[in-house]
Amino acid sequence: MIYNLTTGYKSKIFNSFRLNWQNIIKVFIVFAIIIGIILRFANLENKVFNWDEVRSFYRLSGYVREEVIDKIFTGDIITAQDIQKYQTPSPEKNLVDAVFALSNNPEHPPLFYLMARFWMHLFNSPFSVRVLAVILGILSLVPLYWLCCELFGSPLVALVALTLFSISPYQILLSQAAREYSLWTLMTILSSATLLHSLRTRKTMSWIAYTITIIGGLYSHLFFAITLLGQVVYTVSTKGWHCSKNLLKYSLSLLIAILFFLPWTFMILTNHKKLQKVTAWTREFESGFKKIIQENINNVGDIFIDFNGNTRLEYYLSIIIFSLFVYSIYRVCKSRKKTSGCFLSY
């Protein structure tokens, strides 16, 4: 009798201790997410706009580079107000002008910039585009939680992922730029979550949602095509080539997305020479095997740490982080969640 009472008492203490630790972890996760959101807005209005952002502003306002140069660089003294005229939409240029200006640089699909144009109509400030980018970055947290639940079926894993994403210096930096990267991140995560959900539930509405997300992804950044290719490889390798309703619906989703992207594909082909010229700098980088490995190590490390410089300590920490990253993929592939490991690998 005394033994049973003692055992029951110890069990209650242990359960209470475990619940307290779970609550502490949840509080820490919520605190980290709040800190990440605050850091995205911190000092946002005082940061100088870079050249890429400035070019984005005059394009979404309906001006092309040659037009801006002809009107500003006349040899006369100009004021800041003269330049700012080309940084916000005006009655002088309509939506058609904006689409034309954006199509002159087809390496940047127009979805984010058209959203930014309507956003600037509401707030009439280039700074507001950064706020839009931050909001899109924060919205990425929702599908990220969903994606982790689809992959691992664990809310705890999803919350840990939200924590890492929220305080990632790389993600914070991307969110603060008045560029398409926040939207690209959002559509990449959202399309991945909707794909897994569609494959699992096999519902027509889920496939419709997936189709919309990949159209949005293609119109957010051209590199989304790489993500789409990975999703195709994952779907075929895990579900096989045999004809099924799921595979037919997936194929139909891809076909519809490609058809919707044909107008911008035409813009890319029409401006192919200019596209080659403006992206020539990307072909100047060293592309040997050793360099690729080094850059991958640095890129994975930058997601978690950033000392604002390529210090030796940061490089060694990046090697450790990259090793843990590769090992974690290996462990997931070896576990019962093999399909999750395959998805992350692709």
Short mmCIF file of N, CA and C in Angstrom, two decimals, residues 44-45 49 57 60-61 84 86-89 115-132 178:
data_model
loop_
_atom_site.label_atom_id
_atom_site.label_comp_id
_atom_site.label_asym_id
_atom_site.label_seq_id
_atom_site.Cartn_x
_atom_site.Cartn_y
_atom_site.Cartn_z
N LEU A 44 13.61 49.44 -40.16
CA LEU A 44 13.31 49.19 -41.58
C LEU A 44 13.29 50.49 -42.38
N GLU A 45 12.76 51.56 -41.78
CA GLU A 45 12.60 52.81 -42.52
C GLU A 45 13.90 53.59 -42.66
N PHE A 49 17.94 52.38 -49.47
CA PHE A 49 17.50 51.51 -50.56
C PHE A 49 18.70 51.17 -51.44
N PHE A 57 11.44 50.04 -58.17
CA PHE A 57 10.45 51.10 -57.97
C PHE A 57 10.09 51.80 -59.27
N LEU A 60 8.00 49.26 -61.57
CA LEU A 60 6.61 49.06 -61.19
C LEU A 60 5.81 50.36 -61.29
N SER A 61 6.52 51.50 -61.35
CA SER A 61 5.85 52.79 -61.57
C SER A 61 5.57 53.03 -63.05
N GLN A 84 12.53 61.31 -57.08
CA GLN A 84 11.48 60.57 -56.38
C GLN A 84 10.20 60.45 -57.22
N TYR A 86 9.99 59.17 -59.98
CA TYR A 86 10.03 57.87 -60.64
C TYR A 86 10.02 56.70 -59.65
N GLN A 87 9.77 57.00 -58.40
CA GLN A 87 9.80 55.97 -57.36
C GLN A 87 8.42 55.55 -56.87
N THR A 88 7.39 56.23 -57.34
CA THR A 88 6.02 55.87 -56.96
C THR A 88 5.10 55.98 -58.17
N PRO A 89 4.04 55.20 -58.23
CA PRO A 89 3.10 55.28 -59.35
C PRO A 89 2.45 56.66 -59.43
N MET A 115 1.78 43.45 -57.26
CA MET A 115 1.23 43.57 -55.90
C MET A 115 1.77 44.84 -55.23
N ALA A 116 3.07 45.08 -55.41
CA ALA A 116 3.69 46.26 -54.80
C ALA A 116 3.12 47.55 -55.39
N ARG A 117 2.80 47.54 -56.67
CA ARG A 117 2.22 48.73 -57.30
C ARG A 117 0.88 49.08 -56.66
N PHE A 118 0.02 48.10 -56.50
CA PHE A 118 -1.27 48.35 -55.86
C PHE A 118 -1.08 48.74 -54.40
N TRP A 119 -0.09 48.14 -53.75
CA TRP A 119 0.22 48.48 -52.36
C TRP A 119 0.66 49.94 -52.25
N MET A 120 1.49 50.39 -53.20
CA MET A 120 1.98 51.77 -53.18
C MET A 120 0.87 52.77 -53.51
N HIS A 121 -0.13 52.33 -54.26
CA HIS A 121 -1.29 53.19 -54.50
C HIS A 121 -2.01 53.50 -53.19
N LEU A 122 -1.96 52.55 -52.26
CA LEU A 122 -2.62 52.75 -50.96
C LEU A 122 -1.80 53.65 -50.03
N PHE A 123 -0.47 53.49 -50.05
CA PHE A 123 0.38 54.20 -49.07
C PHE A 123 1.31 55.23 -49.69
N ASN A 124 1.46 55.21 -51.03
CA ASN A 124 2.21 56.24 -51.76
C ASN A 124 3.61 56.45 -51.20
N SER A 125 4.30 55.35 -50.94
CA SER A 125 5.66 55.45 -50.40
C SER A 125 6.46 54.22 -50.78
N PRO A 126 7.70 54.40 -51.28
CA PRO A 126 8.55 53.23 -51.58
C PRO A 126 8.81 52.37 -50.34
N PHE A 127 8.86 53.01 -49.18
CA PHE A 127 9.09 52.28 -47.94
C PHE A 127 8.01 51.22 -47.70
N SER A 128 6.78 51.51 -48.16
CA SER A 128 5.67 50.58 -47.94
C SER A 128 5.90 49.23 -48.62
N VAL A 129 6.71 49.22 -49.69
CA VAL A 129 6.99 47.95 -50.39
C VAL A 129 7.81 47.04 -49.49
N ARG A 130 8.70 47.62 -48.70
CA ARG A 130 9.45 46.81 -47.72
C ARG A 130 8.50 46.22 -46.69
N VAL A 131 7.52 46.99 -46.28
CA VAL A 131 6.54 46.49 -45.32
C VAL A 131 5.78 45.31 -45.92
N LEU A 132 5.42 45.43 -47.19
CA LEU A 132 4.74 44.34 -47.89
C LEU A 132 5.62 43.09 -47.89
N ALA A 178 12.81 45.15 -50.58
CA ALA A 178 11.63 45.41 -51.40
C ALA A 178 11.77 44.68 -52.73
#
